[in-house]
Amino acid sequence: MMDIQLYNTATRRKDMFVPIDPANVRMYLCGPTVYDRAHLGNARPVLVFDVLSRLLRHVYGESAVTYVRNFTDVDDKINATALARKEAGAKGTLEELVAERSDETIGWYHADMDALGALRPDHEPRATAFISQMVDMIADLITKGFAYENDGHVLFRVRAYEAYGALSGRSVDDMIAGARVEVAPYKEDPMDFVLWKPSDDALPGWDSPWGRGRPGWHIECSAMAYELLGDRFDIHGGGNDLQFPHHENEIAQSKCAGHGFANVWMHNEMLQVEGKKMSKSLGNFFTVRDLLDQGVPGEVIRFVMLSTHYRKPMDWTEKKRAEAEATLRKWRSLTANVPLNPADEQATSALADDLNVSEVIMRMHSLAAQGQVSALRATGQMIGLLTDEVGGWDVSPAADFGAFEAAMTDARAMAMENKDFSKVDALKSALVAAGVEVRMSKSGVELVAGPDFDPSKLEALDG
């Protein structure tokens, strides 16, 4: 069986992956808070752990992996939308309207991630479906002295867990000094975090021993992971922005509840756009749907996102998009209708070395140059590229070139009269530069998309 090495945030080194049970490899990924469309940065952990899931299934067997990615549907922004709809006359309880809003946004999320070729996890639990498990876990923490109730709130005693901060490598006092910690009269210590908070009539809520309320964010993942993956599981993942406080808090409450929790912690780095942090204030904030609606194929988005190692910052640029589209067009042209041979061994070994997808892609370039098209196709599919599910976008109907064919025909006719072929030559050069094959004969002009076709280069020509 192939060895897999993964970088474990908890040990700060790349370790040999040894599953608890090779027949039941279990992985949990912190999923989205579903209040709106997923932005581009939200897609990175989805794609990284989609590739990891594919690798684990390749090594241990398709049915030997259980992959869980949750939906957080208890959130102030979701509540605000539901309340606004209720005040506008929408029928149903506030909880029902929250569920309705979550149904809507989860539908968007699925459509967008499907377009990127991400396979659906085995389980996609919603926080609101596991309230009773959260209440039971909180009650157990109170009984054991790790949590306390005050003024309708239940809080976790951070200093009661001596290993708090081990994941992110910080002491509690350093965290207090360097972070914005909420100081509240119901807290024994500024670092204590909320497990349960009260809900008034304007907020969704559930019954509990501490009154009507709703769970804190951190308890959700601990309860859902325990319910679906058991006391101890193999891998817990997420963006590195979740290391503190979310993952530190998950570890603390789960360990204090007596759970073994996760053996391996994996975190992906953040995304930038043209070298800058993505933000609405800089005007470089966009969603996955924005790109799809602009005509950027999901497979191209996937290619660009995976080209940078998951532990390095990923920079989305227009240049990378254009290069990825041209490369994929060429590879799809080469691999059309070829049989599916085993994936390239060098590429598989690279993937097993802490998901070195960039090395896999370099190997794919080499396979293409060598004409090993069957291995190219199989290697691409190993990381979710060159599959039928994300294909079809590279086929450009002839009708798309109608206006350019007409322009070329007119320019050619005029040149035949005045003997000035400069316009014909300029138009042909621009089309060829865009990856379009220009075929001229007595019967007319035919334009055909070549493997390097780049539609973006036709926009200026069209104007």
XYZ file of C-alpha atoms in Angstrom:
463
model
C 0.000 0.000 0.000
C 1.280 3.459 -0.918
C 2.691 5.596 1.892
C 1.103 9.015 2.403
C 2.859 11.865 4.176
C 0.874 14.831 5.491
C 1.947 18.004 7.278
C 0.378 17.944 10.740
C -0.144 21.407 12.225
C -0.228 19.849 15.689
C 3.285 18.367 15.365
C 4.622 21.070 13.002
C 6.173 18.508 10.703
C 5.350 16.220 7.834
C 4.441 12.815 9.260
C 3.657 9.431 7.775
C -0.110 9.090 7.739
C -1.222 6.027 9.719
C -5.018 5.700 9.799
C -6.735 4.518 12.962
C -8.599 1.961 10.864
C -7.518 1.543 7.203
C -10.993 0.200 6.439
C -12.625 3.374 7.799
C -10.488 6.481 7.244
C -12.355 9.461 8.722
C -11.941 13.139 7.835
C -13.745 16.305 8.992
C -13.558 19.684 7.254
C -14.953 22.874 8.742
C -17.510 23.964 6.168
C -19.101 27.312 5.335
C -21.437 29.570 7.237
C -24.247 29.685 4.711
C -25.449 33.274 4.811
C -24.552 34.206 1.206
C -22.631 33.131 -1.898
C -19.251 31.447 -1.394
C -16.385 33.813 -2.221
C -13.297 32.556 -4.022
C -11.352 32.040 -0.796
C -14.095 29.721 0.500
C -13.376 27.403 -2.422
C -9.744 26.736 -1.511
C -10.282 24.330 1.429
C -13.059 22.620 -0.531
C -10.681 21.875 -3.421
C -7.706 20.962 -1.214
C -9.672 18.442 0.817
C -11.492 17.185 -2.253
C -8.082 16.187 -3.625
C -7.144 14.623 -0.272
C -10.393 12.642 -0.268
C -9.662 11.402 -3.796
C -6.147 10.344 -2.747
C -7.378 8.509 0.355
C -9.993 6.658 -1.695
C -7.345 5.787 -4.297
C -5.079 4.281 -1.626
C -7.543 2.731 0.851
C -10.559 2.054 -1.355
C -13.607 3.984 -2.502
C -15.773 2.757 0.399
C -13.044 3.011 3.049
C -13.268 6.806 3.525
C -15.844 8.825 5.453
C -15.640 12.525 4.659
C -17.707 15.037 6.655
C -18.056 18.750 5.865
C -20.575 20.737 7.907
C -22.855 23.665 7.233
C -23.053 26.339 9.949
C -26.650 27.545 9.764
C -26.776 29.279 13.156
C -25.454 32.769 12.454
C -26.431 36.399 13.046
C -26.466 37.225 9.306
C -28.785 34.315 8.556
C -30.948 35.384 11.497
C -31.120 38.964 10.199
C -32.285 37.821 6.751
C -34.903 35.530 8.276
C -36.145 38.267 10.617
C -36.401 40.751 7.737
C -38.500 38.263 5.775
C -40.739 37.663 8.791
C -41.244 41.398 9.297
C -42.089 41.665 5.584
C -44.938 39.202 6.112
C -43.350 35.845 5.316
C -45.203 32.913 6.870
C -43.614 30.486 9.331
C -41.663 30.638 12.565
C -38.291 32.331 12.734
C -36.638 28.895 12.900
C -38.515 27.818 9.750
C -37.451 30.977 7.929
C -33.839 30.382 8.970
C -34.102 26.876 7.505
C -35.640 28.314 4.329
C -32.778 30.798 3.932
C -30.222 28.055 4.594
C -31.868 25.808 1.987
C -31.446 28.627 -0.509
C -27.799 29.361 0.230
C -26.837 25.677 0.498
C -28.349 25.196 -2.956
C -26.120 28.002 -4.260
C -23.104 26.498 -2.537
C -23.689 23.055 -4.014
C -24.123 24.463 -7.520
C -20.912 26.495 -7.266
C -18.760 23.728 -5.764
C -20.176 21.175 -8.231
C -19.081 23.498 -11.047
C -15.518 23.315 -9.675
C -15.608 19.518 -9.838
C -15.661 19.050 -6.052
C -17.244 15.748 -5.084
C -19.922 15.927 -2.380
C -18.755 14.663 1.044
C -20.324 11.550 2.551
C -22.066 13.676 5.191
C -22.979 17.383 5.177
C -24.530 17.972 8.599
C -26.326 21.185 9.449
C -25.700 22.584 12.902
C -29.422 23.039 13.522
C -29.963 19.273 13.155
C -27.572 18.507 16.025
C -28.768 20.880 18.760
C -29.641 18.067 21.173
C -26.153 16.567 20.828
C -24.635 19.982 21.553
C -26.833 20.417 24.626
C -25.776 16.979 25.921
C -22.103 17.778 25.386
C -22.399 21.149 27.127
C -24.198 19.562 30.086
C -21.404 16.981 30.373
C -18.749 19.725 30.401
C -20.621 21.519 33.202
C -20.814 18.295 35.223
C -17.072 17.753 34.826
C -16.287 21.322 35.922
C -14.972 22.534 32.560
C -17.935 24.831 31.909
C -20.271 27.021 33.947
C -23.602 28.792 33.586
C -24.031 32.499 34.268
C -26.892 34.809 33.309
C -28.348 32.423 30.715
C -24.931 31.839 29.133
C -22.781 28.733 29.382
C -19.034 29.270 29.032
C -15.990 27.041 28.780
C -13.223 27.526 31.360
C -10.190 27.910 29.127
C -7.630 27.783 31.948
C -9.070 24.453 33.093
C -7.557 22.862 29.981
C -3.788 23.040 30.444
C -2.901 22.264 26.810
C -4.926 25.190 25.441
C -2.924 26.985 22.738
C -0.780 23.989 21.741
C -2.148 23.889 18.185
C -1.431 27.538 17.398
C 1.666 27.676 19.614
C 0.546 30.476 21.888
C 0.010 30.778 25.632
C -3.289 31.959 27.050
C -1.717 35.176 28.353
C -0.185 35.905 24.930
C -3.564 35.361 23.328
C -5.212 37.812 25.688
C -2.503 40.400 24.978
C -2.635 39.962 21.218
C -6.301 39.359 20.521
C -9.567 41.171 20.847
C -11.131 39.280 23.726
C -14.689 40.022 24.716
C -14.934 41.197 28.307
C -18.391 40.441 29.672
C -19.860 40.463 33.196
C -20.966 36.822 32.877
C -17.378 35.613 32.252
C -15.081 34.324 34.995
C -12.077 34.944 32.715
C -11.769 37.085 29.547
C -10.570 34.024 27.573
C -13.589 31.878 28.407
C -15.717 31.250 25.315
C -19.443 30.798 24.840
C -20.968 27.341 24.510
C -24.595 28.489 24.790
C -26.211 31.930 24.696
C -29.774 33.117 25.329
C -32.178 34.027 22.518
C -34.915 36.629 22.770
C -38.096 36.573 20.661
C -36.311 38.237 17.742
C -33.810 35.382 17.446
C -34.147 31.682 16.684
C -33.770 29.484 19.735
C -34.082 26.019 21.184
C -35.021 24.777 24.635
C -32.202 23.798 26.977
C -31.560 23.355 30.723
C -30.286 26.963 30.698
C -33.341 28.452 28.991
C -34.250 29.139 25.373
C -31.100 29.887 23.402
C -28.692 28.824 20.689
C -25.233 27.255 20.595
C -21.929 29.031 20.244
C -20.014 28.427 17.032
C -17.239 26.209 18.407
C -19.388 23.528 20.058
C -21.101 22.775 16.748
C -18.153 21.054 15.055
C -17.167 19.100 18.167
C -20.663 17.666 18.557
C -21.149 16.869 14.867
C -17.699 15.276 14.493
C -18.325 13.075 17.550
C -21.753 12.022 16.328
C -20.664 11.189 12.762
C -17.017 10.109 13.151
C -16.802 8.842 16.711
C -14.585 9.469 19.690
C -11.385 9.659 17.635
C -10.903 10.235 13.919
C -8.013 10.679 11.499
C -7.954 14.168 9.946
C -9.466 17.553 10.787
C -9.017 20.334 8.227
C -9.767 23.960 7.507
C -8.248 27.295 6.579
C -5.352 28.475 8.742
C -7.499 31.386 9.918
C -9.441 28.800 11.950
C -6.466 27.620 14.034
C -7.315 30.221 16.657
C -9.765 30.465 18.192
C -12.045 27.948 16.465
C -9.841 24.868 16.334
C -8.190 25.574 19.688
C -11.651 25.744 21.228
C -12.813 22.578 19.466
C -9.814 20.676 20.836
C -10.290 22.003 24.367
C -13.985 21.180 24.681
C -13.691 17.799 22.928
C -10.686 16.660 24.967
C -12.352 17.766 28.194
C -15.465 15.830 27.204
C -13.235 12.754 27.027
C -12.978 12.510 23.247
C -9.724 11.570 21.539
C -10.719 13.895 18.660
C -8.452 14.368 15.597
C -5.036 12.768 15.090
C -3.911 14.993 12.204
C -4.654 18.703 11.769
C -4.304 20.187 8.279
C -4.655 23.864 7.363
C -4.579 25.583 3.996
C -3.165 29.073 3.516
C -5.271 32.029 2.426
C -6.048 33.451 -0.997
C -4.962 36.747 -2.560
C -6.051 38.516 -5.740
C -3.344 40.071 -7.907
C -0.977 40.051 -4.925
C -3.364 41.688 -2.451
C -5.665 40.364 0.242
C -9.168 39.991 -1.136
C -11.484 42.605 0.376
C -14.525 44.610 -0.608
C -12.712 47.856 0.232
C -10.033 47.121 -2.397
C -12.644 46.211 -4.994
C -11.078 42.796 -5.575
C -13.694 40.739 -3.740
C -15.646 38.288 -5.845
C -17.569 35.069 -5.473
C -17.167 31.793 -7.308
C -20.472 32.547 -9.033
C -19.126 35.913 -10.236
C -16.337 34.117 -12.090
C -18.639 31.434 -13.468
C -21.083 34.081 -14.696
C -18.190 35.914 -16.380
C -17.575 32.764 -18.407
C -14.589 31.415 -16.486
C -14.994 27.622 -16.604
C -15.111 25.823 -13.261
C -12.288 23.535 -14.356
C -10.094 26.577 -14.999
C -10.832 27.931 -11.509
C -9.940 24.521 -10.089
C -6.674 24.361 -12.045
C -5.519 27.809 -10.883
C -6.474 27.141 -7.262
C -4.650 23.807 -7.142
C -1.503 25.022 -8.915
C -0.129 26.500 -5.677
C 0.708 24.175 -2.779
C -2.033 24.295 -0.173
C 0.328 25.478 2.587
C 1.402 28.532 0.585
C -0.645 31.697 -0.079
C -2.499 31.338 -3.374
C -2.569 34.368 -5.663
C -5.408 34.530 -8.199
C -4.359 36.545 -11.248
C -5.812 37.114 -14.685
C -2.566 35.860 -16.217
C -2.869 32.550 -14.361
C -6.470 32.216 -15.493
C -5.578 32.717 -19.155
C -2.634 30.315 -18.961
C -4.735 27.685 -17.195
C -7.489 27.941 -19.800
C -5.029 27.580 -22.673
C -3.334 24.597 -21.010
C -6.588 22.810 -20.310
C -7.827 23.385 -23.859
C -4.658 21.782 -25.197
C -4.853 18.837 -22.783
C -8.531 18.242 -23.494
C -7.814 18.270 -27.217
C -5.008 15.736 -26.720
C -7.001 13.416 -24.466
C -10.372 13.453 -26.243
C -11.717 9.889 -26.521
C -8.476 8.216 -25.399
C -8.636 5.125 -23.141
C -8.042 5.670 -19.428
C -4.742 4.085 -18.420
C -3.373 4.086 -14.845
C -2.207 7.452 -13.529
C 1.468 8.276 -13.790
C 3.412 6.784 -10.857
C 5.631 9.839 -10.373
C 2.560 12.053 -10.187
C 0.836 9.718 -7.737
C 3.926 9.699 -5.508
C 4.021 13.521 -5.614
C 0.376 13.697 -4.573
C 1.045 11.322 -1.685
C 3.804 13.690 -0.531
C 1.628 16.202 1.327
C -0.627 16.855 -1.685
C 2.080 18.253 -3.952
C -0.384 19.059 -6.736
C 1.958 21.578 -8.367
C 4.406 18.706 -8.968
C 1.540 16.636 -10.396
C 0.740 19.434 -12.845
C 4.402 19.717 -13.880
C 4.366 15.990 -14.539
C 1.221 16.421 -16.650
C 3.031 18.977 -18.827
C 5.782 16.401 -19.334
C 3.294 13.649 -20.228
C 1.633 15.958 -22.767
C 4.988 16.784 -24.363
C 5.839 13.071 -24.575
C 2.489 12.200 -26.126
C 1.503 9.930 -23.233
C -2.106 11.039 -23.543
C -3.791 8.134 -21.731
C -1.584 8.638 -18.677
C -2.156 12.401 -18.963
C -5.907 11.936 -18.797
C -5.761 9.488 -15.873
C -3.331 11.686 -13.944
C -5.556 14.713 -14.427
C -8.614 12.838 -13.205
C -6.705 11.856 -10.063
C -6.870 15.535 -9.029
C -10.297 16.233 -10.523
C -9.183 17.625 -13.908
C -10.046 16.338 -17.410
C -13.201 14.667 -16.076
C -16.507 14.553 -17.928
C -18.193 16.378 -15.030
C -16.229 19.595 -15.595
C -15.824 19.188 -19.362
C -17.678 20.569 -22.356
C -16.669 24.181 -21.871
C -13.741 23.784 -24.306
C -16.007 22.984 -27.247
C -16.688 26.270 -29.037
C -19.669 26.184 -31.411
C -18.959 27.592 -34.878
C -21.778 30.089 -34.350
C -19.585 31.870 -31.800
C -17.297 32.912 -34.651
C -20.091 34.096 -36.949
C -19.338 37.810 -36.577
C -15.598 37.263 -37.091
C -16.175 35.043 -40.132
C -18.394 37.750 -41.638
C -15.785 40.440 -40.917
C -13.041 38.352 -42.479
C -15.198 37.596 -45.525
C -15.969 41.313 -46.041
C -12.320 42.317 -45.579
C -11.228 39.638 -48.020
C -13.739 40.742 -50.675
C -12.650 44.358 -50.339
C -8.975 43.355 -50.573
C -9.639 41.461 -53.787
C -10.912 44.724 -55.284
C -8.331 47.229 -54.025
C -5.420 44.789 -53.691
C -4.772 45.995 -50.127
C -4.619 42.903 -47.899
C -3.377 44.711 -44.783
C -6.757 44.522 -43.006
C -7.112 40.837 -43.873
C -3.622 40.109 -42.577
C -4.187 42.089 -39.374
C -7.503 40.342 -38.678
C -6.009 36.925 -39.393
C -3.020 37.623 -37.121
C -5.318 38.661 -34.273
C -7.439 35.521 -34.676
C -4.399 33.251 -34.800
C -3.003 34.986 -31.680
C -6.270 34.081 -29.934
C -5.772 30.426 -30.833
C -8.231 30.373 -33.753
C -7.412 28.416 -36.888
C -8.319 30.477 -40.007
C -9.331 28.414 -43.034
C -9.885 30.372 -46.257
C -11.026 28.780 -49.508
C -13.038 29.666 -52.603
C -16.186 28.647 -50.739
C -15.610 31.114 -47.900
C -13.984 31.606 -44.494
C -14.144 29.062 -41.672
C -12.850 29.709 -38.169
C -12.097 26.786 -35.832
C -11.025 26.924 -32.190
C -7.603 25.391 -31.716
C -6.244 23.796 -28.506
C -4.771 27.172 -27.431
C -7.999 29.119 -28.013
C -8.393 32.023 -25.567
C -11.783 33.782 -25.903
C -10.578 36.737 -23.805
C -8.197 37.726 -26.624
C -11.162 38.155 -28.967
C -12.852 40.754 -26.734
C -10.624 43.631 -27.875
C -10.941 42.449 -31.466
C -14.705 42.377 -31.139
C -14.689 45.935 -29.829
